[in-house]
Short mmCIF file of C-alpha atoms in Angstrom, two decimals:
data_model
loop_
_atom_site.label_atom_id
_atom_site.label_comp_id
_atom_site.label_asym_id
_atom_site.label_seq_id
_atom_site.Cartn_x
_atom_site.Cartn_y
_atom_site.Cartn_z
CA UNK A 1 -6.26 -12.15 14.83
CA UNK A 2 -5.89 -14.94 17.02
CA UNK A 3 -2.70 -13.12 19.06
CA UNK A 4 -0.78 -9.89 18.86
CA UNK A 5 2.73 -9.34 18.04
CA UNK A 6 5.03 -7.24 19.89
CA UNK A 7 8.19 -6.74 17.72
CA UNK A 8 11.74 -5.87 19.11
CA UNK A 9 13.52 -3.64 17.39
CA UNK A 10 16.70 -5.39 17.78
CA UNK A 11 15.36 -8.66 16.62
CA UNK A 12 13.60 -10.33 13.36
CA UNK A 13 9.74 -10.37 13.00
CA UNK A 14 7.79 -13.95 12.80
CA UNK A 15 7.06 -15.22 9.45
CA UNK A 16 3.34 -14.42 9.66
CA UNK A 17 2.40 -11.70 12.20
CA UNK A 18 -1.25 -11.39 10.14
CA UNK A 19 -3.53 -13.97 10.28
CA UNK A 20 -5.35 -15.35 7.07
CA UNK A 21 -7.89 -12.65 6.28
CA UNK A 22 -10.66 -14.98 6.44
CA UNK A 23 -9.48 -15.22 10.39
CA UNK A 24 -8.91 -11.12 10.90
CA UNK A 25 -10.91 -9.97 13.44
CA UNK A 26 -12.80 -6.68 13.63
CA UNK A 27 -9.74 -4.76 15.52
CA UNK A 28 -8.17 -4.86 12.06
CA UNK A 29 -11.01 -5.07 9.34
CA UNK A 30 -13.22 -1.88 10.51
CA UNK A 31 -15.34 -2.12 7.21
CA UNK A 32 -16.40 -4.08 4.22
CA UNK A 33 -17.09 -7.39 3.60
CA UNK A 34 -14.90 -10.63 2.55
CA UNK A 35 -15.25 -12.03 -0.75
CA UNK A 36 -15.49 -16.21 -0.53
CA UNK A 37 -13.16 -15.96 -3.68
CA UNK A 38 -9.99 -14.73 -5.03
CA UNK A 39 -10.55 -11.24 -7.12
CA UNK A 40 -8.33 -10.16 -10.11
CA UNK A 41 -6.61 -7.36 -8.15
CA UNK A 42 -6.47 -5.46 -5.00
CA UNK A 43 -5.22 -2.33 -4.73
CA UNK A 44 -3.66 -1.28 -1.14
CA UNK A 45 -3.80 2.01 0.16
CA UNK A 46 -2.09 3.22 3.06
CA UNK A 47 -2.67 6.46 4.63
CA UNK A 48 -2.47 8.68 7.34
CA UNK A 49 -3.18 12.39 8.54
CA UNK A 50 -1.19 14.95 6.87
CA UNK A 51 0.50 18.33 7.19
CA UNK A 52 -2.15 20.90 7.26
CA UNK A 53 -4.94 18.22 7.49
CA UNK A 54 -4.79 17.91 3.70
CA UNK A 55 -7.00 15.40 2.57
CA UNK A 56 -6.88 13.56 -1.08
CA UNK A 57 -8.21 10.00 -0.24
CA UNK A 58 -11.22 10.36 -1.35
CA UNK A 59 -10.33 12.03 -4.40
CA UNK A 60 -8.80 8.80 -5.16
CA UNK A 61 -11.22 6.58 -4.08
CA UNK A 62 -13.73 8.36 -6.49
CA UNK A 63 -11.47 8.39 -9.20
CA UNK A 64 -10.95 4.05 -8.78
CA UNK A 65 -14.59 3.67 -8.75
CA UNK A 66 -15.61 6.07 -11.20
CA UNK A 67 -12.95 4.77 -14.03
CA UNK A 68 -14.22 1.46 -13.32
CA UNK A 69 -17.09 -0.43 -14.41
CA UNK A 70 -19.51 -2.12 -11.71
CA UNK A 71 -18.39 -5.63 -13.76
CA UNK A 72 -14.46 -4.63 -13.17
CA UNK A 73 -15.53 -3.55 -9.43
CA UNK A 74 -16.52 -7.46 -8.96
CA UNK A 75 -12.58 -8.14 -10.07
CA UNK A 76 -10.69 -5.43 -7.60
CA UNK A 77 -10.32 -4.87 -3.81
CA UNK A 78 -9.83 -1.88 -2.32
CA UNK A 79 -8.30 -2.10 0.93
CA UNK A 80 -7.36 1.44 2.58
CA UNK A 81 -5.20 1.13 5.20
CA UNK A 82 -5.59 3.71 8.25
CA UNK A 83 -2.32 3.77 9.67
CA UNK A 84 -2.34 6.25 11.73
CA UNK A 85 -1.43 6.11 15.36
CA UNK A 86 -4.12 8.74 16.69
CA UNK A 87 -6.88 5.89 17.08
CA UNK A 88 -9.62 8.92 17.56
CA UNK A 89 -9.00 10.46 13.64
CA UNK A 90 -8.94 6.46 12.07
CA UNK A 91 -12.41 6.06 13.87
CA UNK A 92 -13.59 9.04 12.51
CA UNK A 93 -12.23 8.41 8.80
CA UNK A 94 -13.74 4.92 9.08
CA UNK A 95 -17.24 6.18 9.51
CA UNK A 96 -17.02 8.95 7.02
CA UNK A 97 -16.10 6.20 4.86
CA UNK A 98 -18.61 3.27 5.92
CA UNK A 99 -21.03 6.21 5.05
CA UNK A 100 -19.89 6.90 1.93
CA UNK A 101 -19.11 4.16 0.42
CA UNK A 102 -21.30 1.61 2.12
CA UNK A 103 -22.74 0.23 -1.20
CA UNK A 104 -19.04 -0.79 -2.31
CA UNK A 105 -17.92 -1.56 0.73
CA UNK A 106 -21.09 -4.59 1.35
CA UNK A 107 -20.76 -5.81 -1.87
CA UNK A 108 -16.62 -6.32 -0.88
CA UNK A 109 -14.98 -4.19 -3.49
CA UNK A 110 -13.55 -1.84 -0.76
CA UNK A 111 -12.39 -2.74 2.92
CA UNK A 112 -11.21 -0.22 5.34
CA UNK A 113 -8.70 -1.79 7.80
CA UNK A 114 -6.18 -0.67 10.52
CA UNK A 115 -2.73 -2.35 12.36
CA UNK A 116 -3.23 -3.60 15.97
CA UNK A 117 -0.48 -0.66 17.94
CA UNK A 118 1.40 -3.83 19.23
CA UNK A 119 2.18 -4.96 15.37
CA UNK A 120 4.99 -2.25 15.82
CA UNK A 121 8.50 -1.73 17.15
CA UNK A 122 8.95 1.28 19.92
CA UNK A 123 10.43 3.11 17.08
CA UNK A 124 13.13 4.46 20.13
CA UNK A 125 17.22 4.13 19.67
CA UNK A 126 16.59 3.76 15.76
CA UNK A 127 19.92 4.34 13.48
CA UNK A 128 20.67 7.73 11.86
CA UNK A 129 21.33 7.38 8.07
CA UNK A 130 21.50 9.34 5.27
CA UNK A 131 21.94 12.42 7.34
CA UNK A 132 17.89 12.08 8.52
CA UNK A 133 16.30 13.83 11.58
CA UNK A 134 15.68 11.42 14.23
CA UNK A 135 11.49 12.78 13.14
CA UNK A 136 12.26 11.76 9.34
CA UNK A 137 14.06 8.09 10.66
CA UNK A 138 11.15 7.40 12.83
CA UNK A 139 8.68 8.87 10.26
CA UNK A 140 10.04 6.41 7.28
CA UNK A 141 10.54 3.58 9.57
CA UNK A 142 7.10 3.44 10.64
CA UNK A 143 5.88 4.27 7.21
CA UNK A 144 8.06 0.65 6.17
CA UNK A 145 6.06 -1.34 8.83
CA UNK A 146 3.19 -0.31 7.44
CA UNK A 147 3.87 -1.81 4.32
CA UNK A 148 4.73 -4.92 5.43
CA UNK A 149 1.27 -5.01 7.56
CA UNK A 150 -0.84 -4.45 4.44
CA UNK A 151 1.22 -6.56 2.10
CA UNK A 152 0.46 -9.56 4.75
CA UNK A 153 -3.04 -8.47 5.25
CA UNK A 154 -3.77 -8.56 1.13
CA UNK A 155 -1.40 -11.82 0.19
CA UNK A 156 -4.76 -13.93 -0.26
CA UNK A 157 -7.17 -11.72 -1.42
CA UNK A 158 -6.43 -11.62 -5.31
CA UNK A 159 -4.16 -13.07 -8.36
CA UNK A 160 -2.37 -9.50 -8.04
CA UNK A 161 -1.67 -7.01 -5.86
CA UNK A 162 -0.75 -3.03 -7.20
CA UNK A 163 0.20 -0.25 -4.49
CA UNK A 164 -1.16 3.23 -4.56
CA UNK A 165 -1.08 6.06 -2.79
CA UNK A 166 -3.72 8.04 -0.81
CA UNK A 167 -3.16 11.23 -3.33
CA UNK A 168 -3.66 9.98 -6.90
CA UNK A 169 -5.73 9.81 -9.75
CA UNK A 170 -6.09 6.91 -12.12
CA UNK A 171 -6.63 6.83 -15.70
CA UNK A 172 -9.68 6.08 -17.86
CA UNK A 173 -9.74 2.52 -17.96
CA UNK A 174 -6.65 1.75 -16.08
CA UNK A 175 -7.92 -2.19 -15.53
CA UNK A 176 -7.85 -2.95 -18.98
CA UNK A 177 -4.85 -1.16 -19.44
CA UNK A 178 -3.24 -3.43 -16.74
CA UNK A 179 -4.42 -6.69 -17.95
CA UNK A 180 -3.39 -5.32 -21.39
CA UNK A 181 0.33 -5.12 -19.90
CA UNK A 182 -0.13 -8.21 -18.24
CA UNK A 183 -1.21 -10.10 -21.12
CA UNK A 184 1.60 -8.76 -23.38
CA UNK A 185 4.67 -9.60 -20.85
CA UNK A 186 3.23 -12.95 -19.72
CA UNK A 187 6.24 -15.06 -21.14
CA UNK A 188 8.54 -12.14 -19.72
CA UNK A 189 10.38 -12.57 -15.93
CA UNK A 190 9.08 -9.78 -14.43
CA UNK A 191 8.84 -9.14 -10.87
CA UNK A 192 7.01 -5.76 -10.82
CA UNK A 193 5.25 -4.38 -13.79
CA UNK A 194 5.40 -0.49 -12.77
CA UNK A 195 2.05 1.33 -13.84
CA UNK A 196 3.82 4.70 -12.71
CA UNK A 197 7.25 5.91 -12.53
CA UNK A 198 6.87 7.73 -9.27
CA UNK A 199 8.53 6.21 -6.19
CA UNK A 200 5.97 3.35 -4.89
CA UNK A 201 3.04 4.42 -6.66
CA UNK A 202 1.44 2.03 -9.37
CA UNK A 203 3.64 -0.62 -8.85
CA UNK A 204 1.97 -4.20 -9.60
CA UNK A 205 3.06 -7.57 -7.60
CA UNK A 206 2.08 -11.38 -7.84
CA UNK A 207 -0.22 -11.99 -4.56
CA UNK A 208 2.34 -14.65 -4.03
CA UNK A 209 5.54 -12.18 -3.25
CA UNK A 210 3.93 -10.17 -0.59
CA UNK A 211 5.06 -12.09 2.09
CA UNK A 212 8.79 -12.21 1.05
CA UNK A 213 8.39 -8.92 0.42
CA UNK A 214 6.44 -8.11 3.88
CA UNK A 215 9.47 -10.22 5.59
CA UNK A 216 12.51 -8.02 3.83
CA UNK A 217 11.15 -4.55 4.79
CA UNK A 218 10.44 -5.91 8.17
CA UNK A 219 14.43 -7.01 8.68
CA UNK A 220 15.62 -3.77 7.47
CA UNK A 221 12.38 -1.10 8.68
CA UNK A 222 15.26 1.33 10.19
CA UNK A 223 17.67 0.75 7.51
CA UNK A 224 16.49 2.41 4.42
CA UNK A 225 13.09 4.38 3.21
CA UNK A 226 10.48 1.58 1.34
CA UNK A 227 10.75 2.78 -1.92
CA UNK A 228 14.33 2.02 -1.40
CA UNK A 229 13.65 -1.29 -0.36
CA UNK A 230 11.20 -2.43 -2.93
CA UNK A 231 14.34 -1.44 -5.38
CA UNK A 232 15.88 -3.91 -3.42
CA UNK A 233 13.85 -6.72 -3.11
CA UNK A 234 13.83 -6.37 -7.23
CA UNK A 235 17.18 -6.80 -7.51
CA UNK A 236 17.06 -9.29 -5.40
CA UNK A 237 14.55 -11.68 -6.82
CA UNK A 238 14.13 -10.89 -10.61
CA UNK A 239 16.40 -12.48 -12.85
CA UNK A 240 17.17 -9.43 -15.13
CA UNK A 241 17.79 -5.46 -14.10
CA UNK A 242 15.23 -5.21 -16.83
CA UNK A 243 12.41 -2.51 -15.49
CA UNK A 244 8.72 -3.42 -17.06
CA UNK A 245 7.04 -0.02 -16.94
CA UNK A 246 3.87 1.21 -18.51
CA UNK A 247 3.96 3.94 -21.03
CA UNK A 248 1.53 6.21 -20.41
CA UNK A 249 1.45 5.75 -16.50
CA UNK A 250 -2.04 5.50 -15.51
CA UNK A 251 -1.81 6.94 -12.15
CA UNK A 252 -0.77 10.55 -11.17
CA UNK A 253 0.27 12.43 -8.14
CA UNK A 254 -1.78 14.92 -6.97
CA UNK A 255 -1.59 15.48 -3.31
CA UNK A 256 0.95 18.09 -1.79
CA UNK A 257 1.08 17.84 1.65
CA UNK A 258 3.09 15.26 2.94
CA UNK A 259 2.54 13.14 6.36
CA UNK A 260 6.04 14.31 7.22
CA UNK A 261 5.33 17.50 9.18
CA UNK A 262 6.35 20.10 6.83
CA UNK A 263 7.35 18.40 4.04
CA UNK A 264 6.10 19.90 0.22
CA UNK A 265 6.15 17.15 -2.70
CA UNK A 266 5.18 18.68 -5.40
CA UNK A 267 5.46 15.52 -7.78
CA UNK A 268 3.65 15.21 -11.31
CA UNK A 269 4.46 11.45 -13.24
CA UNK A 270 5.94 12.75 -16.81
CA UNK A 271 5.00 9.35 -18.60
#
């Protein structure tokens, strides 16, 4: 990145905090290699330590590579996001995975990436809504900004762009059953196609929104949880209340613990 960004929380970000990926310097790309063109899909996952130092990200990474075949692997991009604060535990997670998954992550079909700490807001003074802890409002605020870093980070790096979670599992063949869903609502105005119907998981974009969207969350971090946003941002740009969701999802919850100290989800997709 050619300069860091120190956001006020009283004021609204810049239009593009994130440098072209081509320009990203090693503080934020830790591992993996750039592609020289634009891939089908990328898939963004964010995650952090949890409660109980559960761990499911690599249960998902296996489960993306192994329902995929090495042709499909030259299509997708999977960027994991470490977004945690503690600088010592992403280090650590970044070699575990640079020695796992070196072979995928030289031939560019996985990235591992992290925020520079001066991409964020102090996170201090931040309004109390929905009758939240002062923990949960800085917890969900946070967990908004780093959203909008990894929607800015992936804008250029495929056609598509589908958000998962660090704790699911995809189905069998999930690509083709995307660009089966794609192909069928082509002439349709969709804004999302939704590959899951739990909160933000499995939810497809156009490359091409992920700066608007990026900007919106950014304006309103402290205002409302992302999921929340991202329902708002919908109604906001799509022409029709119209949802476009998948039937059967192809990506289920698995994980329990949350990154919310103390916080169970015990959430299974019913579709």
């Amino acid at each position: 990145m050619g300069h860091h960004v120190q956001y006020k929380t009283s004021s609204p970000p810049p239009a593009n905090p994130v440098s072209p990926p081509g320009a990203v310097a090693d503080s934020v790309r830790l591992a993996g290699s750039l592609r020289p063109d634009k891939g089908f899909l990328t898939i963004g996952i964010p995650t952090v330590k949890r409660d109980q130092n559960a761990a499911y990200l690599t249960t998902t990474l296996e489960s993306l590579i192994s329902h995929t075949t090495e042709a499909e692997r030259k299509q997708v991009v999977i960027v994991v996001f470490l977004a945690d604060f503690d600088t010592d535990y992403n280090r650590e997670l970044s070699t575990e995975l640079s020695r796992r998954y070196s072979r995928h992550l030289n031939s560019g079909c996985m990235q591992v990436i992290q925020a520079p700490r001066s991409f964020y807001p102090s996170f201090e003074n931040l309004k109390t809504k929905f009758k939240d802890s002062p923990e949960r409002v800085r917890w969900r605020s946070k967990q908004c900004v780093d959203y909008a870093f990894l929607f800015q980070y992936c804008r250029n790096l495929s056609e598509y762009y589908m958000q998962l979670e660090d704790d699911v599992i995809s189905a069998q063949n999930f690509l083709t059953g995307i660009k089966e869903y794609l192909e069928r609502m082509k002439s349709s105005d969709w804004t999302v196609l939704e590959f899951s119907g739990l909160g933000f998981i499995g939810k497809l974009f156009r490359s091409s929104d992920l700066q608007r969207l990026a900007d919106l969350i950014m304006l309103f971090y402290q205002e409302s949880p992302v999921d929340v946003l991202f329902f708002s941002f919908l109604h906001i740009v799509q022409a029709s209340e119209k949802k476009f969701i998948h039937k059967p999802s192809l990506f289920q919850h698995v994980g329990l613990h949350s990154s919310l100290a103390g916080k169970i989800q015990k959430l299974t997709d019913k579709g």
